[in-house]
Amino acid sequence: MGLFSRRKKKVSQAEVSPEPVAQEADAAPLAKTVGPFDISQVEGDEPLVDFGPIKLPYVQGMQINPLPHQNQLIGLRVILNNAAFELGVFAAPRSGGAWAASAPAMLEGFAQMGWKAQKVSLPEGDAVLATPPEGEEQLPSLTVGVEGPRWLLRVCYLGSAATDEAARRSLDSVLHGIVIDRGSEAKAPGDRLLLTLPAELVEQIAEQNEPEQ
């Protein structure tokens, strides 16, 4: 199972209201919950920062750094309130269990790099905490998994957000508004879903690269 529950969402990603929603007499009550959400669970026209498979809510003060690799966009680093996490999304089987299956490989990978890595239990579920060798300048990380319909979102908290719950919670306004659009393309479980730059950002880059008249 993923680490965060997701049910039908009728309100905007950043909107939280304690007031009950009026329902038709024969309608089921709407569930109040938080994201990340699958695209099929979102209704309404709330604006999102669209990176293709990953769509982020607009949060004041948020900084987004795309993570390229070999001319492909493989993830995002989000910074807010002096805390940061990285996001990457992968194809997963319909049957679920992708996070539980991938965690052992993560632990082994960190061990091969000389890091101290262990599985830890959070209120939301299991996570992988990794600490670099003493004297290295790299940041500790805490990786959690969120599963949806045929996708797995890895959320890797960095630095203080990996070791301090208050710093981690300061990123919830972003995390709880994320929408994942896996698409219908056939992918093998574990394949990374490549991201795309938002159209407005592409336009800005093009304008900056235009020669001056």
PDB file of C-alpha atoms in Angstrom:
ATOM      1  CA  MET A   1       0.000   0.000   0.000  1.00  0.00           C
ATOM      2  CA  GLY A   2       1.060   3.587  -0.479  1.00  0.00           C
ATOM      3  CA  LEU A   3       1.851   5.790   2.463  1.00  0.00           C
ATOM      4  CA  PHE A   4      -0.963   8.245   1.938  1.00  0.00           C
ATOM      5  CA  SER A   5      -4.626   7.412   1.373  1.00  0.00           C
ATOM      6  CA  ARG A   6      -6.357   8.894  -1.621  1.00  0.00           C
ATOM      7  CA  ARG A   7     -10.088   9.107  -2.218  1.00  0.00           C
ATOM      8  CA  LYS A   8     -12.375  11.123  -4.441  1.00  0.00           C
ATOM      9  CA  LYS A   9     -11.513  14.810  -4.206  1.00  0.00           C
ATOM     10  CA  LYS A  10     -14.182  17.412  -4.880  1.00  0.00           C
ATOM     11  CA  VAL A  11     -12.392  20.447  -3.455  1.00  0.00           C
ATOM     12  CA  SER A  12      -9.310  22.241  -4.763  1.00  0.00           C
ATOM     13  CA  GLN A  13      -5.868  20.900  -3.892  1.00  0.00           C
ATOM     14  CA  ALA A  14      -4.986  23.636  -1.396  1.00  0.00           C
ATOM     15  CA  GLU A  15      -8.481  24.130  -0.008  1.00  0.00           C
ATOM     16  CA  VAL A  16      -9.295  22.741   3.419  1.00  0.00           C
ATOM     17  CA  SER A  17     -12.659  23.550   4.956  1.00  0.00           C
ATOM     18  CA  PRO A  18     -14.078  22.323   8.251  1.00  0.00           C
ATOM     19  CA  GLU A  19     -17.613  23.038   7.065  1.00  0.00           C
ATOM     20  CA  PRO A  20     -19.725  20.143   5.750  1.00  0.00           C
ATOM     21  CA  VAL A  21     -20.596  20.142   2.068  1.00  0.00           C
ATOM     22  CA  ALA A  22     -24.293  20.202   1.273  1.00  0.00           C
ATOM     23  CA  GLN A  23     -25.372  16.976  -0.428  1.00  0.00           C
ATOM     24  CA  GLU A  24     -28.349  15.780  -2.353  1.00  0.00           C
ATOM     25  CA  ALA A  25     -30.620  13.624  -0.195  1.00  0.00           C
ATOM     26  CA  ASP A  26     -29.716  10.495  -2.142  1.00  0.00           C
ATOM     27  CA  ALA A  27     -26.008  11.251  -2.552  1.00  0.00           C
ATOM     28  CA  ALA A  28     -23.186   9.724  -0.520  1.00  0.00           C
ATOM     29  CA  PRO A  29     -21.207  12.155   1.650  1.00  0.00           C
ATOM     30  CA  LEU A  30     -17.929  13.404   0.213  1.00  0.00           C
ATOM     31  CA  ALA A  31     -14.737  12.162   1.837  1.00  0.00           C
ATOM     32  CA  LYS A  32     -12.310  14.804   3.086  1.00  0.00           C
ATOM     33  CA  THR A  33      -8.721  13.713   2.573  1.00  0.00           C
ATOM     34  CA  VAL A  34      -5.339  14.864   1.278  1.00  0.00           C
ATOM     35  CA  GLY A  35      -3.105  14.068  -1.671  1.00  0.00           C
ATOM     36  CA  PRO A  36      -1.097  13.160  -3.569  1.00  0.00           C
ATOM     37  CA  PHE A  37      -4.002  12.375  -5.870  1.00  0.00           C
ATOM     38  CA  ASP A  38      -4.440  10.512  -9.111  1.00  0.00           C
ATOM     39  CA  ILE A  39      -5.696  12.694 -11.969  1.00  0.00           C
ATOM     40  CA  SER A  40      -8.931  10.674 -11.988  1.00  0.00           C
ATOM     41  CA  GLN A  41      -9.672  11.808  -8.433  1.00  0.00           C
ATOM     42  CA  VAL A  42      -9.541  15.530  -9.134  1.00  0.00           C
ATOM     43  CA  GLU A  43     -12.416  17.681 -10.317  1.00  0.00           C
ATOM     44  CA  GLY A  44     -12.587  21.434 -10.841  1.00  0.00           C
ATOM     45  CA  ASP A  45     -10.311  23.996 -12.430  1.00  0.00           C
ATOM     46  CA  GLU A  46      -7.776  24.612  -9.677  1.00  0.00           C
ATOM     47  CA  PRO A  47      -4.563  25.818 -11.415  1.00  0.00           C
ATOM     48  CA  LEU A  48      -1.546  23.542 -11.203  1.00  0.00           C
ATOM     49  CA  VAL A  49       2.106  23.801 -12.236  1.00  0.00           C
ATOM     50  CA  ASP A  50       2.063  21.164 -14.970  1.00  0.00           C
ATOM     51  CA  PHE A  51       5.161  19.003 -15.405  1.00  0.00           C
ATOM     52  CA  GLY A  52       3.235  16.282 -17.238  1.00  0.00           C
ATOM     53  CA  PRO A  53       3.053  13.231 -14.950  1.00  0.00           C
ATOM     54  CA  ILE A  54       3.590  15.440 -11.873  1.00  0.00           C
ATOM     55  CA  LYS A  55       1.400  18.480 -11.319  1.00  0.00           C
ATOM     56  CA  LEU A  56       2.082  20.752  -8.348  1.00  0.00           C
ATOM     57  CA  PRO A  57      -0.232  23.148  -6.533  1.00  0.00           C
ATOM     58  CA  TYR A  58       0.620  26.831  -6.548  1.00  0.00           C
ATOM     59  CA  VAL A  59       2.034  27.547  -3.072  1.00  0.00           C
ATOM     60  CA  GLN A  60       3.353  30.994  -2.188  1.00  0.00           C
ATOM     61  CA  GLY A  61       7.098  31.009  -1.628  1.00  0.00           C
ATOM     62  CA  MET A  62       7.650  27.616  -3.255  1.00  0.00           C
ATOM     63  CA  GLN A  63      10.792  27.161  -5.350  1.00  0.00           C
ATOM     64  CA  ILE A  64      10.858  24.416  -8.002  1.00  0.00           C
ATOM     65  CA  ASN A  65      14.123  23.115  -9.457  1.00  0.00           C
ATOM     66  CA  PRO A  66      13.805  20.636 -12.364  1.00  0.00           C
ATOM     67  CA  LEU A  67      16.220  17.683 -12.141  1.00  0.00           C
ATOM     68  CA  PRO A  68      17.639  16.823 -15.587  1.00  0.00           C
ATOM     69  CA  HIS A  69      19.612  13.705 -16.479  1.00  0.00           C
ATOM     70  CA  GLN A  70      21.047  13.061 -19.944  1.00  0.00           C
ATOM     71  CA  ASN A  71      18.806  15.715 -21.521  1.00  0.00           C
ATOM     72  CA  GLN A  72      15.711  14.264 -19.884  1.00  0.00           C
ATOM     73  CA  LEU A  73      13.679  15.669 -17.003  1.00  0.00           C
ATOM     74  CA  ILE A  74      13.519  12.915 -14.382  1.00  0.00           C
ATOM     75  CA  GLY A  75      12.307  14.702 -11.266  1.00  0.00           C
ATOM     76  CA  LEU A  76      11.754  17.893  -9.307  1.00  0.00           C
ATOM     77  CA  ARG A  77      13.263  19.440  -6.203  1.00  0.00           C
ATOM     78  CA  VAL A  78      10.821  21.572  -4.230  1.00  0.00           C
ATOM     79  CA  ILE A  79      11.994  24.042  -1.576  1.00  0.00           C
ATOM     80  CA  LEU A  80       9.622  25.747   0.848  1.00  0.00           C
ATOM     81  CA  ASN A  81      10.172  27.229   4.312  1.00  0.00           C
ATOM     82  CA  ASN A  82      13.868  26.226   4.197  1.00  0.00           C
ATOM     83  CA  ALA A  83      12.860  22.573   3.767  1.00  0.00           C
ATOM     84  CA  ALA A  84      13.170  20.473   0.621  1.00  0.00           C
ATOM     85  CA  PHE A  85      12.099  17.258  -1.024  1.00  0.00           C
ATOM     86  CA  GLU A  86      12.656  15.627  -4.401  1.00  0.00           C
ATOM     87  CA  LEU A  87       9.926  13.965  -6.425  1.00  0.00           C
ATOM     88  CA  GLY A  88      10.141  11.154  -8.947  1.00  0.00           C
ATOM     89  CA  VAL A  89       7.309   9.054 -10.365  1.00  0.00           C
ATOM     90  CA  PHE A  90       7.478   5.502 -11.704  1.00  0.00           C
ATOM     91  CA  ALA A  91       5.221   2.992 -13.416  1.00  0.00           C
ATOM     92  CA  ALA A  92       3.812   0.353 -11.072  1.00  0.00           C
ATOM     93  CA  PRO A  93       1.729  -2.827 -11.381  1.00  0.00           C
ATOM     94  CA  ARG A  94      -2.034  -2.718 -11.044  1.00  0.00           C
ATOM     95  CA  SER A  95      -1.793  -5.091  -8.092  1.00  0.00           C
ATOM     96  CA  GLY A  96       0.153  -2.571  -5.995  1.00  0.00           C
ATOM     97  CA  GLY A  97       3.066  -3.343  -3.701  1.00  0.00           C
ATOM     98  CA  ALA A  98       5.596  -1.331  -5.721  1.00  0.00           C
ATOM     99  CA  TRP A  99       6.955   0.578  -2.729  1.00  0.00           C
ATOM    100  CA  ALA A 100       7.458  -2.509  -0.570  1.00  0.00           C
ATOM    101  CA  ALA A 101       9.176  -4.223  -3.500  1.00  0.00           C
ATOM    102  CA  SER A 102      11.551  -1.334  -4.239  1.00  0.00           C
ATOM    103  CA  ALA A 103      12.650  -0.489  -0.685  1.00  0.00           C
ATOM    104  CA  PRO A 104      15.156  -3.398  -0.316  1.00  0.00           C
ATOM    105  CA  ALA A 105      16.986  -2.316  -3.484  1.00  0.00           C
ATOM    106  CA  MET A 106      17.206   1.226  -2.128  1.00  0.00           C
ATOM    107  CA  LEU A 107      18.693  -0.035   1.138  1.00  0.00           C
ATOM    108  CA  GLU A 108      21.263  -2.103  -0.758  1.00  0.00           C
ATOM    109  CA  GLY A 109      22.145   0.824  -3.020  1.00  0.00           C
ATOM    110  CA  PHE A 110      22.838   3.133  -0.097  1.00  0.00           C
ATOM    111  CA  ALA A 111      24.910   0.438   1.628  1.00  0.00           C
ATOM    112  CA  GLN A 112      27.077   0.050  -1.475  1.00  0.00           C
ATOM    113  CA  MET A 113      27.786   3.800  -1.346  1.00  0.00           C
ATOM    114  CA  GLY A 114      28.871   3.535   2.273  1.00  0.00           C
ATOM    115  CA  TRP A 115      25.775   5.208   3.659  1.00  0.00           C
ATOM    116  CA  LYS A 116      23.958   4.077   6.789  1.00  0.00           C
ATOM    117  CA  ALA A 117      20.452   3.160   5.629  1.00  0.00           C
ATOM    118  CA  GLN A 118      17.562   1.672   7.518  1.00  0.00           C
ATOM    119  CA  LYS A 119      13.839   1.178   7.281  1.00  0.00           C
ATOM    120  CA  VAL A 120      11.927   3.367   9.732  1.00  0.00           C
ATOM    121  CA  SER A 121       8.267   3.487  10.668  1.00  0.00           C
ATOM    122  CA  LEU A 122       6.332   6.732  10.309  1.00  0.00           C
ATOM    123  CA  PRO A 123       2.680   7.329  11.171  1.00  0.00           C
ATOM    124  CA  GLU A 124       2.008   7.048   7.418  1.00  0.00           C
ATOM    125  CA  GLY A 125       3.950   3.808   6.941  1.00  0.00           C
ATOM    126  CA  ASP A 126       7.479   2.549   6.254  1.00  0.00           C
ATOM    127  CA  ALA A 127      10.224   4.827   4.931  1.00  0.00           C
ATOM    128  CA  VAL A 128      13.937   4.570   4.105  1.00  0.00           C
ATOM    129  CA  LEU A 129      16.256   6.822   6.128  1.00  0.00           C
ATOM    130  CA  ALA A 130      19.777   7.230   4.733  1.00  0.00           C
ATOM    131  CA  THR A 131      22.685   9.051   6.377  1.00  0.00           C
ATOM    132  CA  PRO A 132      25.961   9.823   4.554  1.00  0.00           C
ATOM    133  CA  PRO A 133      29.319   8.803   6.020  1.00  0.00           C
ATOM    134  CA  GLU A 134      30.718  11.182   8.612  1.00  0.00           C
ATOM    135  CA  GLY A 135      32.673  14.010   7.026  1.00  0.00           C
ATOM    136  CA  GLU A 136      30.774  14.011   3.727  1.00  0.00           C
ATOM    137  CA  GLU A 137      28.866  17.127   2.731  1.00  0.00           C
ATOM    138  CA  GLN A 138      25.864  15.290   1.306  1.00  0.00           C
ATOM    139  CA  LEU A 139      22.490  15.608   3.006  1.00  0.00           C
ATOM    140  CA  PRO A 140      20.628  12.844   4.828  1.00  0.00           C
ATOM    141  CA  SER A 141      17.475  11.664   3.081  1.00  0.00           C
ATOM    142  CA  LEU A 142      14.160  10.127   4.050  1.00  0.00           C
ATOM    143  CA  THR A 143      12.266   8.473   1.203  1.00  0.00           C
ATOM    144  CA  VAL A 144       8.592   7.581   1.375  1.00  0.00           C
ATOM    145  CA  GLY A 145       6.398   6.017  -1.284  1.00  0.00           C
ATOM    146  CA  VAL A 146       2.906   6.985  -2.389  1.00  0.00           C
ATOM    147  CA  GLU A 147       1.100   4.490  -4.626  1.00  0.00           C
ATOM    148  CA  GLY A 148      -1.726   5.204  -7.020  1.00  0.00           C
ATOM    149  CA  PRO A 149      -3.313   3.469 -10.020  1.00  0.00           C
ATOM    150  CA  ARG A 150      -0.281   1.980 -11.815  1.00  0.00           C
ATOM    151  CA  TRP A 151       2.132   4.576 -10.423  1.00  0.00           C
ATOM    152  CA  LEU A 152       4.539   5.051  -7.542  1.00  0.00           C
ATOM    153  CA  LEU A 153       5.586   8.512  -6.382  1.00  0.00           C
ATOM    154  CA  ARG A 154       8.830   8.630  -4.437  1.00  0.00           C
ATOM    155  CA  VAL A 155       9.102  11.585  -2.080  1.00  0.00           C
ATOM    156  CA  CYS A 156      12.677  12.076  -0.869  1.00  0.00           C
ATOM    157  CA  TYR A 157      12.982  14.547   2.002  1.00  0.00           C
ATOM    158  CA  LEU A 158      16.409  16.166   2.266  1.00  0.00           C
ATOM    159  CA  GLY A 159      18.456  17.667   5.080  1.00  0.00           C
ATOM    160  CA  SER A 160      16.447  18.887   8.044  1.00  0.00           C
ATOM    161  CA  ALA A 161      13.222  17.564   6.489  1.00  0.00           C
ATOM    162  CA  ALA A 162      14.695  14.049   6.638  1.00  0.00           C
ATOM    163  CA  THR A 163      15.331  14.148  10.374  1.00  0.00           C
ATOM    164  CA  ASP A 164      12.919  16.724  11.807  1.00  0.00           C
ATOM    165  CA  GLU A 165       9.176  16.155  11.648  1.00  0.00           C
ATOM    166  CA  ALA A 166       8.330  19.860  11.938  1.00  0.00           C
ATOM    167  CA  ALA A 167      10.477  20.640   8.889  1.00  0.00           C
ATOM    168  CA  ARG A 168       8.861  17.744   7.035  1.00  0.00           C
ATOM    169  CA  ARG A 169       5.343  18.934   7.883  1.00  0.00           C
ATOM    170  CA  SER A 170       6.186  22.397   6.519  1.00  0.00           C
ATOM    171  CA  LEU A 171       6.128  20.821   3.041  1.00  0.00           C
ATOM    172  CA  ASP A 172       2.650  19.337   3.454  1.00  0.00           C
ATOM    173  CA  SER A 173       0.969  22.234   1.639  1.00  0.00           C
ATOM    174  CA  VAL A 174       2.812  21.110  -1.504  1.00  0.00           C
ATOM    175  CA  LEU A 175       2.671  17.353  -0.937  1.00  0.00           C
ATOM    176  CA  HIS A 176      -1.055  17.264  -0.217  1.00  0.00           C
ATOM    177  CA  GLY A 177      -1.866  19.105  -3.445  1.00  0.00           C
ATOM    178  CA  ILE A 178       0.200  16.994  -5.861  1.00  0.00           C
ATOM    179  CA  VAL A 179      -1.677  15.379  -8.753  1.00  0.00           C
ATOM    180  CA  ILE A 180      -0.202  12.450 -10.707  1.00  0.00           C
ATOM    181  CA  ASP A 181      -1.148  11.827 -14.352  1.00  0.00           C
ATOM    182  CA  ARG A 182       0.390   8.488 -15.279  1.00  0.00           C
ATOM    183  CA  GLY A 183      -1.076   8.438 -18.782  1.00  0.00           C
ATOM    184  CA  SER A 184      -2.122   5.349 -20.721  1.00  0.00           C
ATOM    185  CA  GLU A 185       1.234   4.477 -22.307  1.00  0.00           C
ATOM    186  CA  ALA A 186       2.432   0.949 -21.625  1.00  0.00           C
ATOM    187  CA  LYS A 187       5.330   0.952 -19.166  1.00  0.00           C
ATOM    188  CA  ALA A 188       7.122  -1.816 -17.318  1.00  0.00           C
ATOM    189  CA  PRO A 189       6.851  -1.621 -13.521  1.00  0.00           C
ATOM    190  CA  GLY A 190       9.746   0.452 -12.223  1.00  0.00           C
ATOM    191  CA  ASP A 191      10.172   2.527 -15.384  1.00  0.00           C
ATOM    192  CA  ARG A 192      10.579   6.196 -14.590  1.00  0.00           C
ATOM    193  CA  LEU A 193       7.931   8.524 -16.013  1.00  0.00           C
ATOM    194  CA  LEU A 194       9.727  11.419 -17.687  1.00  0.00           C
ATOM    195  CA  LEU A 195       8.499  14.920 -16.955  1.00  0.00           C
ATOM    196  CA  THR A 196       7.953  17.882 -19.265  1.00  0.00           C
ATOM    197  CA  LEU A 197       8.439  21.582 -18.640  1.00  0.00           C
ATOM    198  CA  PRO A 198       5.312  23.728 -18.258  1.00  0.00           C
ATOM    199  CA  ALA A 199       4.403  25.609 -21.434  1.00  0.00           C
ATOM    200  CA  GLU A 200       4.817  28.991 -19.749  1.00  0.00           C
ATOM    201  CA  LEU A 201       8.347  28.088 -18.649  1.00  0.00           C
ATOM    202  CA  VAL A 202       9.274  26.938 -22.154  1.00  0.00           C
ATOM    203  CA  GLU A 203       8.046  30.280 -23.489  1.00  0.00           C
ATOM    204  CA  GLN A 204      10.104  32.180 -20.924  1.00  0.00           C
ATOM    205  CA  ILE A 205      13.246  30.250 -21.865  1.00  0.00           C
ATOM    206  CA  ALA A 206      12.609  30.891 -25.570  1.00  0.00           C
ATOM    207  CA  GLU A 207      12.188  34.609 -24.929  1.00  0.00           C
ATOM    208  CA  GLN A 208      15.405  34.747 -22.919  1.00  0.00           C
ATOM    209  CA  ASN A 209      17.297  33.040 -25.749  1.00  0.00           C
ATOM    210  CA  GLU A 210      16.007  35.359 -28.457  1.00  0.00           C
ATOM    211  CA  PRO A 211      18.771  37.596 -29.881  1.00  0.00           C
ATOM    212  CA  GLU A 212      18.471  41.249 -29.017  1.00  0.00           C
ATOM    213  CA  GLN A 213      17.395  43.502 -31.860  1.00  0.00           C
TER     214      GLN A 213
END
